[in-house]
Amino acid sequence: MNYIAVVEDSAQDRAVLDSYLEKYQQEKNCYFQITHFSDGDEIALGYKGGYDLILMDIEMTFLDGMSAAEEIRRADPEVLIIFITNSPQYAIKGYAVQALDYILKPLSYYAFC
């Protein structure tokens, strides 16, 4: 089983990610345990690890995804982080937190896979 955190403040975008994760599980015959966070502060503050993959938006209300990723990296240098965002201007900063990928919204299922 893989443990995935979805950090997304938009309910609509969260629903899209959930549908893609569900479809992927069915196609690949695998299982994910998914935990949702609606802001970067919810996952980053007191982060204790336990996730294999974090799908994270960047622009959020209390703690943006880039700052959250910096906090997470201090505690867990191994977790895979993929930014899924409307903000192309932060792409270069993704390298500073060793992001696996940086995908722009709107997200297609093909790009997700």
N, CA, C and O atoms as a MOPAC input file, in Angstrom:
PM7 MOZYME 1SCF
protein

 N      0.84500 1    -1.17600 1     0.00000 1
 C      0.00000 1     0.00000 1     0.00000 1
 C      0.89200 1     1.24100 1     0.00000 1
 O      1.93600 1     1.27900 1     0.65100 1
 N      0.45600 1     2.24200 1    -0.74000 1
 C      1.15400 1     3.51600 1    -0.78900 1
 C      0.33900 1     4.56900 1    -0.05400 1
 O     -0.88800 1     4.60600 1    -0.14700 1
 N      1.04300 1     5.41700 1     0.67300 1
 C      0.40100 1     6.47900 1     1.44200 1
 C      0.62700 1     7.79600 1     0.72700 1
 O      1.76000 1     8.22600 1     0.50600 1
 N     -0.49500 1     8.42900 1     0.36900 1
 C     -0.44500 1     9.65800 1    -0.41500 1
 C     -1.14100 1    10.77800 1     0.33700 1
 O     -2.23200 1    10.59900 1     0.87700 1
 N     -0.49200 1    11.93800 1     0.36600 1
 C     -1.09800 1    13.14700 1     0.91600 1
 C     -1.46700 1    14.05400 1    -0.24300 1
 O     -0.65100 1    14.31100 1    -1.12800 1
 N     -2.69600 1    14.53300 1    -0.23200 1
 C     -3.16300 1    15.51100 1    -1.21400 1
 C     -3.34500 1    16.82300 1    -0.46100 1
 O     -4.19300 1    16.92500 1     0.42700 1
 N     -2.54800 1    17.82300 1    -0.81800 1
 C     -2.58400 1    19.12400 1    -0.14900 1
 C     -3.12200 1    20.12900 1    -1.15900 1
 O     -2.38400 1    20.62400 1    -2.01100 1
 N     -4.40300 1    20.42300 1    -1.05600 1
 C     -5.09600 1    21.23000 1    -2.06100 1
 C     -6.23900 1    21.98100 1    -1.38900 1
 O     -7.08300 1    21.37500 1    -0.72900 1
 N     -6.26300 1    23.30200 1    -1.55800 1
 C     -7.31000 1    24.10400 1    -0.92400 1
 C     -8.59300 1    24.19600 1    -1.73700 1
 O     -9.62700 1    24.60000 1    -1.20500 1
 N     -8.55000 1    23.83800 1    -2.99400 1
 C     -9.73700 1    23.88400 1    -3.85000 1
 C    -10.46400 1    22.53400 1    -3.81300 1
 O     -9.88800 1    21.50600 1    -4.16700 1
 N    -11.70800 1    22.54300 1    -3.39100 1
 C    -12.49600 1    21.30400 1    -3.34400 1
 C    -12.64100 1    20.70100 1    -4.74200 1
 O    -12.61500 1    19.48000 1    -4.90000 1
 N    -12.79000 1    21.53800 1    -5.73300 1
 C    -12.92900 1    21.05200 1    -7.11100 1
 C    -11.65000 1    20.36300 1    -7.58100 1
 O    -11.70900 1    19.28200 1    -8.16700 1
 N    -10.50500 1    20.97400 1    -7.33100 1
 C     -9.23800 1    20.37300 1    -7.74400 1
 C     -8.94500 1    19.10500 1    -6.94500 1
 O     -8.37900 1    18.15000 1    -7.47700 1
 N     -9.32700 1    19.09600 1    -5.67300 1
 C     -9.17600 1    17.88700 1    -4.84300 1
 C    -10.00400 1    16.74300 1    -5.41600 1
 O     -9.54800 1    15.60000 1    -5.46000 1
 N    -11.21500 1    17.04900 1    -5.85300 1
 C    -12.09600 1    16.02800 1    -6.44300 1
 C    -11.49300 1    15.46600 1    -7.72900 1
 O    -11.59100 1    14.26600 1    -7.98400 1
 N    -10.87800 1    16.31400 1    -8.53200 1
 C    -10.21800 1    15.84700 1    -9.75600 1
 C     -9.07800 1    14.89500 1    -9.40100 1
 O     -8.96400 1    13.81900 1    -9.98800 1
 N     -8.24200 1    15.28400 1    -8.45100 1
 C     -7.13700 1    14.41700 1    -8.03900 1
 C     -7.64500 1    13.09100 1    -7.49200 1
 O     -7.09000 1    12.03500 1    -7.79400 1
 N     -8.69300 1    13.14800 1    -6.69000 1
 C     -9.27000 1    11.91100 1    -6.14700 1
 C     -9.77000 1    10.99500 1    -7.26000 1
 O     -9.56700 1     9.78200 1    -7.20600 1
 N    -10.41900 1    11.56800 1    -8.26100 1
 C    -10.92900 1    10.73900 1    -9.36200 1
 C     -9.77700 1    10.12100 1   -10.14900 1
 O     -9.86600 1     8.96800 1   -10.56900 1
 N     -8.70200 1    10.87300 1   -10.35200 1
 C     -7.53900 1    10.34100 1   -11.05800 1
 C     -6.86000 1     9.24100 1   -10.24200 1
 O     -6.45300 1     8.22000 1   -10.79700 1
 N     -6.73600 1     9.44200 1    -8.94500 1
 C     -6.13800 1     8.41200 1    -8.08200 1
 C     -6.97700 1     7.14000 1    -8.10200 1
 O     -6.43400 1     6.03700 1    -8.15900 1
 N     -8.28400 1     7.29000 1    -8.05800 1
 C     -9.18500 1     6.12900 1    -8.09100 1
 C     -9.04500 1     5.38100 1    -9.42000 1
 O     -8.93200 1     4.15600 1    -9.44400 1
 N     -9.05300 1     6.12200 1   -10.50400 1
 C     -8.92000 1     5.50600 1   -11.82800 1
 C     -7.57100 1     4.79100 1   -11.95300 1
 O     -7.50200 1     3.67800 1   -12.47500 1
 N     -6.51400 1     5.42400 1   -11.48000 1
 C     -5.18300 1     4.83600 1   -11.54600 1
 C     -5.11700 1     3.53100 1   -10.73900 1
 O     -4.53500 1     2.54400 1   -11.18900 1
 N     -5.71500 1     3.53900 1    -9.55300 1
 C     -5.74800 1     2.32900 1    -8.72300 1
 C     -6.43300 1     1.17800 1    -9.45300 1
 O     -5.95900 1     0.04300 1    -9.41200 1
 N     -7.53300 1     1.46600 1   -10.11100 1
 C     -8.27400 1     0.43600 1   -10.83000 1
 C     -7.48200 1    -0.08200 1   -12.02600 1
 O     -7.44800 1    -1.28600 1   -12.27900 1
 N     -6.85700 1     0.81600 1   -12.74900 1
 C     -6.09900 1     0.41600 1   -13.93900 1
 C     -4.84400 1    -0.39100 1   -13.58700 1
 O     -4.48400 1    -1.33500 1   -14.29100 1
 N     -4.19700 1    -0.01300 1   -12.50800 1
 C     -2.91500 1    -0.63000 1   -12.14600 1
 C     -3.04300 1    -1.68500 1   -11.04400 1
 O     -2.05000 1    -2.27900 1   -10.62300 1
 N     -4.27700 1    -1.91000 1   -10.58400 1
 C     -4.52900 1    -2.89100 1    -9.52900 1
 C     -3.62800 1    -2.65500 1    -8.31100 1
 O     -2.94700 1    -3.56200 1    -7.83400 1
 N     -3.64700 1    -1.42200 1    -7.83100 1
 C     -2.86800 1    -1.05100 1    -6.66000 1
 C     -3.78700 1    -0.31200 1    -5.69300 1
 O     -4.93100 1     0.00000 1    -6.02700 1
 N     -3.28600 1    -0.03600 1    -4.50500 1
 C     -4.12900 1     0.62100 1    -3.52100 1
 C     -3.36300 1     1.75300 1    -2.84900 1
 O     -2.19400 1     1.61000 1    -2.49100 1
 N     -4.05300 1     2.88500 1    -2.68600 1
 C     -3.49100 1     4.04200 1    -2.00400 1
 C     -4.33500 1     4.35300 1    -0.77200 1
 O     -5.56000 1     4.23400 1    -0.79500 1
 N     -3.67100 1     4.74400 1     0.27900 1
 C     -4.38100 1     5.36000 1     1.39300 1
 C     -4.13200 1     6.85500 1     1.24700 1
 O     -2.99300 1     7.31700 1     1.29900 1
 N     -5.20800 1     7.59700 1     1.06600 1
 C     -5.11400 1     9.01800 1     0.75300 1
 C     -5.55700 1     9.84000 1     1.95600 1
 O     -6.60800 1     9.59100 1     2.54600 1
 N     -4.73600 1    10.82500 1     2.30700 1
 C     -5.07100 1    11.77400 1     3.36100 1
 C     -5.12900 1    13.15100 1     2.72900 1
 O     -4.24500 1    13.52800 1     1.95900 1
 N     -6.17600 1    13.90500 1     3.05900 1
 C     -6.36500 1    15.23700 1     2.48600 1
 C     -6.00300 1    16.32700 1     3.49200 1
 O     -6.27200 1    16.21900 1     4.68800 1
 N     -5.39100 1    17.36900 1     2.96500 1
 C     -5.08700 1    18.56900 1     3.73300 1
 C     -5.53400 1    19.75900 1     2.89000 1
 O     -5.31400 1    19.77600 1     1.67900 1
 N     -6.15600 1    20.74400 1     3.51400 1
 C     -6.65800 1    21.88400 1     2.74600 1
 C     -5.72400 1    23.09000 1     2.79100 1
 O     -6.02600 1    24.12800 1     2.20300 1
 N     -4.58900 1    22.96100 1     3.48600 1
 C     -3.61200 1    24.04600 1     3.51700 1
 C     -2.24800 1    23.47500 1     3.88400 1
 O     -2.15600 1    22.42800 1     4.52500 1
 N     -1.20700 1    24.16000 1     3.48100 1
 C      0.14500 1    23.69500 1     3.74400 1
 C      0.47100 1    23.57100 1     5.21500 1
 O      1.23900 1    22.69500 1     5.61300 1
 N     -0.11500 1    24.45400 1     6.03800 1
 C      0.18400 1    24.37900 1     7.47100 1
 C     -0.33400 1    23.09100 1     8.10100 1
 O      0.23900 1    22.61200 1     9.07900 1
 N     -1.39600 1    22.53100 1     7.56100 1
 C     -1.97900 1    21.31600 1     8.13000 1
 C     -1.04500 1    20.11000 1     8.01100 1
 O     -1.03900 1    19.24300 1     8.88500 1
 N     -0.27400 1    20.05400 1     6.95600 1
 C      0.65000 1    18.92700 1     6.78000 1
 C      2.04900 1    19.24800 1     7.31000 1
 O      2.71000 1    18.36700 1     7.86100 1
 N      2.51000 1    20.48300 1     7.15500 1
 C      3.90800 1    20.80600 1     7.43100 1
 C      4.22300 1    20.99300 1     8.91100 1
 O      5.26600 1    20.54500 1     9.38700 1
 N      3.33300 1    21.64700 1     9.63000 1
 C      3.61000 1    21.93400 1    11.03100 1
 C      3.51200 1    20.65200 1    11.84800 1
 O      2.43600 1    20.06900 1    11.98000 1
 N      4.63100 1    20.22600 1    12.38600 1
 C      4.67700 1    18.98300 1    13.14400 1
 C      4.73700 1    17.74200 1    12.27500 1
 O      4.39500 1    16.65000 1    12.72900 1
 N      5.16500 1    17.89300 1    11.03700 1
 C      5.22400 1    16.76200 1    10.10200 1
 C      6.07500 1    15.63600 1    10.67200 1
 O      7.19400 1    15.86000 1    11.13200 1
 N      5.53000 1    14.42000 1    10.63500 1
 C      6.23200 1    13.26500 1    11.17200 1
 C      6.50200 1    12.18700 1    10.11700 1
 O      6.95000 1    11.09400 1    10.46300 1
 N      6.24400 1    12.46600 1     8.87300 1
 C      6.51600 1    11.49600 1     7.82200 1
 C      5.37400 1    10.50800 1     7.64400 1
 O      4.24800 1    10.74400 1     8.08200 1
 N      5.68900 1     9.41000 1     6.99900 1
 C      4.69700 1     8.37000 1     6.78500 1
 C      4.06500 1     8.36700 1     5.40900 1
 O      3.26500 1     7.48400 1     5.10200 1
 N      4.40600 1     9.33300 1     4.57600 1
 C      3.84200 1     9.39300 1     3.22800 1
 C      4.89200 1     8.97400 1     2.20400 1
 O      6.08100 1     9.25600 1     2.35400 1
 N      4.42300 1     8.29800 1     1.16400 1
 C      5.28800 1     7.94100 1     0.05000 1
 C      5.31800 1     9.04600 1    -1.00000 1
 O      6.31700 1     9.24300 1    -1.69100 1
 N      4.19500 1     9.76600 1    -1.10300 1
 C      4.03300 1    10.80100 1    -2.12600 1
 C      3.15300 1    11.91200 1    -1.58100 1
 O      2.14700 1    11.66000 1    -0.91800 1
 N      3.55000 1    13.15400 1    -1.87300 1
 C      2.73300 1    14.31500 1    -1.52900 1
 C      2.42900 1    15.05800 1    -2.82000 1
 O      3.33900 1    15.49500 1    -3.52500 1
 N      1.13600 1    15.19900 1    -3.12500 1
 C      0.66400 1    16.00400 1    -4.25000 1
 C      0.24900 1    17.34600 1    -3.66100 1
 O     -0.68300 1    17.40600 1    -2.85900 1
 N      0.92500 1    18.41900 1    -4.04600 1
 C      0.73000 1    19.68400 1    -3.34600 1
 C      0.52700 1    20.86300 1    -4.27400 1
 O      1.26700 1    21.06800 1    -5.23700 1
 N     -0.50800 1    21.63600 1    -3.95000 1
 C     -0.72800 1    22.92700 1    -4.58800 1
 C      0.29700 1    23.90400 1    -4.01600 1
 O      0.91800 1    23.61300 1    -2.99300 1
 N      0.48100 1    25.03400 1    -4.64600 1
 C      1.41200 1    26.03200 1    -4.11400 1
 C      0.67700 1    27.19800 1    -3.46500 1
 O      0.99300 1    27.57500 1    -2.33700 1
 N     -0.29100 1    27.76900 1    -4.15500 1
 C     -0.97900 1    28.93900 1    -3.61100 1
 C     -2.09800 1    28.50100 1    -2.66800 1
 O     -3.13800 1    28.00100 1    -3.09700 1
 N     -1.85400 1    28.70500 1    -1.36700 1
 C     -2.84000 1    28.38000 1    -0.33900 1
 C     -2.87500 1    29.51300 1     0.67600 1
 O     -1.98300 1    30.36200 1     0.69000 1
 N     -3.87300 1    29.53200 1     1.50600 1
 C     -4.14400 1    30.67300 1     2.37100 1
 C     -3.11300 1    30.89400 1     3.47400 1
 O     -2.54800 1    31.98300 1     3.57200 1
 N     -2.85800 1    29.89500 1     4.29500 1
 C     -2.04100 1    30.11200 1     5.48300 1
 C     -0.56300 1    29.81700 1     5.27000 1
 O      0.28800 1    30.61000 1     5.67400 1
 N     -0.24800 1    28.69800 1     4.64500 1
 C      1.14000 1    28.34700 1     4.35900 1
 C      1.19300 1    27.81900 1     2.93700 1
 O      0.60000 1    26.78700 1     2.62500 1
 N      1.91600 1    28.54300 1     2.06800 1
 C      1.98100 1    28.12800 1     0.66700 1
 C      2.72800 1    26.80200 1     0.54000 1
 O      3.47900 1    26.40300 1     1.43000 1
 N      2.50500 1    26.13800 1    -0.58100 1
 C      3.07000 1    24.82000 1    -0.80200 1
 C      4.58600 1    24.78500 1    -0.81600 1
 O      5.18100 1    23.79700 1    -0.38500 1
 N      5.22100 1    25.83300 1    -1.29800 1
 C      6.68200 1    25.85500 1    -1.33300 1
 C      7.24300 1    25.91400 1     0.08500 1
 O      8.19100 1    25.19700 1     0.40700 1
 N      6.66800 1    26.75900 1     0.92700 1
 C      7.11100 1    26.84700 1     2.32700 1
 C      6.81000 1    25.55500 1     3.06500 1
 O      7.61100 1    25.09900 1     3.88000 1
 N      5.65600 1    24.96400 1     2.78200 1
 C      5.30900 1    23.68200 1     3.40400 1
 C      6.31100 1    22.60600 1     3.00000 1
 O      6.73100 1    21.80100 1     3.83200 1
 N      6.69300 1    22.59100 1     1.72600 1
 C      7.66600 1    21.60500 1     1.24200 1
 C      9.02100 1    21.78700 1     1.92300 1
 O      9.69600 1    20.80400 1     2.22700 1
 N      9.42100 1    23.03100 1     2.16400 1
 C     10.68000 1    23.28200 1     2.87100 1
 C     10.63600 1    22.68600 1     4.27100 1
 O     11.60000 1    22.06000 1     4.71300 1
 N      9.51900 1    22.88000 1     4.97200 1
 C      9.35700 1    22.30800 1     6.31800 1
 C      9.37300 1    20.78600 1     6.26700 1
 O     10.01800 1    20.13800 1     7.09100 1
 N      8.67700 1    20.23100 1     5.31900 1
 C      8.60400 1    18.76700 1     5.17900 1
 C      9.99200 1    18.19700 1     4.89600 1
 O     10.36200 1    17.16800 1     5.46100 1
 N     10.75900 1    18.84900 1     4.03400 1
 C     12.09700 1    18.36800 1     3.68400 1
 C     13.02300 1    18.31100 1     4.89900 1
 O     13.89200 1    17.44300 1     4.97400 1
 N     12.84400 1    19.21700 1     5.83500 1
 C     13.67300 1    19.19200 1     7.04200 1
 C     13.44800 1    17.90500 1     7.83200 1
 O     14.37200 1    17.37300 1     8.44600 1
 N     12.21600 1    17.41500 1     7.80900 1
 C     11.86500 1    16.21200 1     8.56600 1
 C     11.98900 1    14.93500 1     7.74000 1
 O     12.23300 1    13.86100 1     8.29000 1
 N     11.82200 1    15.04500 1     6.42100 1
 C     11.76600 1    13.85400 1     5.57900 1
 C     12.40000 1    14.14100 1     4.21400 1
 O     11.73000 1    14.64100 1     3.31100 1
 N     13.68100 1    13.82700 1     4.06800 1
 C     14.34000 1    14.09500 1     2.78300 1
 C     13.97800 1    13.09900 1     1.68100 1
 O     14.36600 1    13.29500 1     0.52900 1
 N     13.24500 1    12.03700 1     2.01000 1
 C     12.97200 1    10.97400 1     1.05100 1
 C     11.59600 1    11.04600 1     0.38500 1
 O     11.43300 1    10.53500 1    -0.72300 1
 N     10.61900 1    11.65600 1     1.01800 1
 C      9.26400 1    11.65300 1     0.47300 1
 C      9.24500 1    12.32700 1    -0.90300 1
 O      9.91500 1    13.33600 1    -1.12000 1
 N      8.47300 1    11.75800 1    -1.81800 1
 C      8.32800 1    12.33500 1    -3.15400 1
 C      7.30000 1    13.45400 1    -3.10000 1
 O      6.21500 1    13.28400 1    -2.54200 1
 N      7.64100 1    14.59000 1    -3.67700 1
 C      6.73900 1    15.74000 1    -3.71800 1
 C      6.51600 1    16.11400 1    -5.17400 1
 O      7.46200 1    16.29100 1    -5.94200 1
 N      5.23700 1    16.23000 1    -5.53600 1
 C      4.87400 1    16.71800 1    -6.86300 1
 C      3.97700 1    17.92900 1    -6.66200 1
 O      2.94300 1    17.84700 1    -6.00100 1
 N      4.38200 1    19.04600 1    -7.23700 1
 C      3.56300 1    20.24600 1    -7.18500 1
 C      2.57500 1    20.21300 1    -8.34600 1
 O      2.94600 1    19.94400 1    -9.48900 1
 N      1.32200 1    20.48800 1    -8.03600 1
 C      0.26900 1    20.60800 1    -9.05100 1
 C     -0.37200 1    21.96500 1    -8.80500 1
 O     -1.06200 1    22.15900 1    -7.80400 1
 N     -0.14300 1    22.90800 1    -9.72200 1
 C     -0.45700 1    24.29900 1    -9.41400 1
 C     -0.80100 1    25.11700 1   -10.66000 1
 O     -0.55100 1    24.70000 1   -11.79100 1
 N     -1.37300 1    26.27500 1   -10.41800 1
 C     -1.64100 1    27.25600 1   -11.47000 1
 C     -0.46800 1    28.21100 1   -11.66500 1
 O     -0.51500 1    29.06700 1   -12.54800 1
 N      0.56900 1    28.08200 1   -10.86600 1
 C      1.63100 1    29.07900 1   -10.76600 1
 C      2.93900 1    28.64500 1   -11.42500 1
 O      3.78200 1    28.03600 1   -10.76700 1
 N      3.12200 1    28.94300 1   -12.69700 1
 C      4.35500 1    28.52700 1   -13.36400 1
 C      5.59400 1    29.25000 1   -12.82900 1
 O      6.70600 1    28.74300 1   -12.97200 1
 N      5.42100 1    30.41500 1   -12.22100 1
 C      6.56200 1    31.20500 1   -11.77100 1
 C      7.35500 1    30.55700 1   -10.63700 1
 O      8.47300 1    30.98900 1   -10.35500 1
 N      6.81200 1    29.54300 1    -9.98600 1
 C      7.51500 1    28.88700 1    -8.88700 1
 C      8.27000 1    27.62600 1    -9.32700 1
 O      8.89200 1    26.96500 1    -8.49600 1
 N      8.22800 1    27.29300 1   -10.58600 1
 C      8.79500 1    26.02500 1   -11.05300 1
 C     10.26700 1    25.85800 1   -10.67600 1
 O     10.66000 1    24.78300 1   -10.22100 1
 N     11.07500 1    26.87400 1   -10.85000 1
 C     12.50300 1    26.77600 1   -10.54500 1
 C     12.71700 1    26.53500 1    -9.05200 1
 O     13.63100 1    25.80500 1    -8.66800 1
 N     11.88600 1    27.13900 1    -8.21200 1
 C     12.02100 1    26.94600 1    -6.77000 1
 C     11.74100 1    25.50000 1    -6.37200 1
 O     12.20100 1    25.04700 1    -5.32400 1
 N     10.99400 1    24.77800 1    -7.19500 1
 C     10.71000 1    23.38000 1    -6.90800 1
 C     11.97100 1    22.54000 1    -6.79600 1
 O     11.99700 1    21.54800 1    -6.06600 1
 N     13.01700 1    22.93300 1    -7.51600 1
 C     14.28300 1    22.20400 1    -7.43700 1
 C     14.92400 1    22.34400 1    -6.05500 1
 O     15.61100 1    21.43300 1    -5.59500 1
 N     14.70300 1    23.47300 1    -5.39900 1
 C     15.30000 1    23.70800 1    -4.08500 1
 C     14.77900 1    22.73500 1    -3.03500 1
 O     15.46000 1    22.46400 1    -2.04600 1
 N     13.58200 1    22.21000 1    -3.24400 1
 C     13.00600 1    21.24500 1    -2.29000 1
 C     12.98000 1    19.84100 1    -2.90300 1
 O     12.25700 1    18.96500 1    -2.42800 1
 N     13.75700 1    19.63600 1    -3.93800 1
 C     13.88200 1    18.35200 1    -4.62600 1
 C     12.52000 1    17.77900 1    -5.03000 1
 O     12.25400 1    16.59400 1    -4.82800 1
 N     11.66900 1    18.62300 1    -5.59600 1
 C     10.37800 1    18.14200 1    -6.08500 1
 C     10.60200 1    17.18500 1    -7.25000 1
 O     11.46200 1    17.41300 1    -8.10000 1
 N      9.82200 1    16.12000 1    -7.27700 1
 C      9.91500 1    15.14300 1    -8.35600 1
 C      9.39600 1    15.72600 1    -9.66800 1
 O      9.93500 1    15.45300 1   -10.74000 1
 N      8.33200 1    16.54100 1    -9.56100 1
 C      7.74200 1    17.11700 1   -10.76200 1
 C      6.97800 1    18.37900 1   -10.39600 1
 O      6.70600 1    18.65200 1    -9.22700 1
 N      6.64300 1    19.13200 1   -11.42200 1
 C      5.93200 1    20.39100 1   -11.28300 1
 C      4.93800 1    20.43100 1   -12.43600 1
 O      5.32400 1    20.65900 1   -13.58200 1
 N      3.66800 1    20.21100 1   -12.14000 1
 C      2.65000 1    20.07600 1   -13.18200 1
 C      1.67300 1    21.24500 1   -13.08500 1
 O      1.21200 1    21.59700 1   -12.00000 1
 N      1.37200 1    21.83100 1   -14.22600 1
 C      0.45000 1    22.96200 1   -14.25400 1
 C     -0.99200 1    22.50300 1   -14.42200 1
 O     -1.27900 1    21.55200 1   -15.14900 1
 N     -1.89100 1    23.20200 1   -13.73400 1
 C     -3.32700 1    22.99300 1   -13.89000 1
 C     -3.77000 1    23.73600 1   -15.13800 1
 O     -3.12600 1    24.71800 1   -15.50800 1
 N     -4.81100 1    23.32700 1   -15.78900 1
 C     -5.66100 1    22.17300 1   -15.45700 1
 C     -4.92400 1    20.87400 1   -15.76200 1
 O     -4.21700 1    20.76000 1   -16.76400 1
 N     -5.10200 1    19.92200 1   -14.89700 1
 C     -4.38900 1    18.66500 1   -14.95000 1
 C     -5.19300 1    17.63700 1   -15.75300 1
 O     -6.36200 1    17.38300 1   -15.46300 1
 N     -4.55100 1    17.05600 1   -16.75600 1
 C     -5.18400 1    15.98500 1   -17.50400 1
 C     -4.81200 1    14.65600 1   -16.85200 1
 O     -3.82600 1    14.57300 1   -16.11900 1
 N     -5.59100 1    13.63500 1   -17.11500 1
 C     -5.27800 1    12.31900 1   -16.56300 1
 C     -3.95300 1    11.81200 1   -17.13300 1
 O     -3.18100 1    11.16700 1   -16.42200 1
 N     -3.68800 1    12.09500 1   -18.38800 1
 C     -2.44700 1    11.68400 1   -19.02100 1
 C     -1.25100 1    12.28800 1   -18.29600 1
 O     -0.29000 1    11.57900 1   -17.99600 1
 N     -1.29700 1    13.59200 1   -18.01000 1
 C     -0.19800 1    14.26200 1   -17.29300 1
 C     -0.08100 1    13.70800 1   -15.87900 1
 O      1.02600 1    13.55600 1   -15.36100 1
 N     -1.20400 1    13.40700 1   -15.25800 1
 C     -1.20600 1    12.84900 1   -13.91100 1
 C     -0.46400 1    11.51200 1   -13.87200 1
 O      0.35100 1    11.26700 1   -12.98300 1
 N     -0.75600 1    10.66100 1   -14.84100 1
 C     -0.10400 1     9.33000 1   -14.86400 1
 C      1.37700 1     9.44400 1   -15.09100 1
 O      2.07400 1     8.43000 1   -15.13900 1

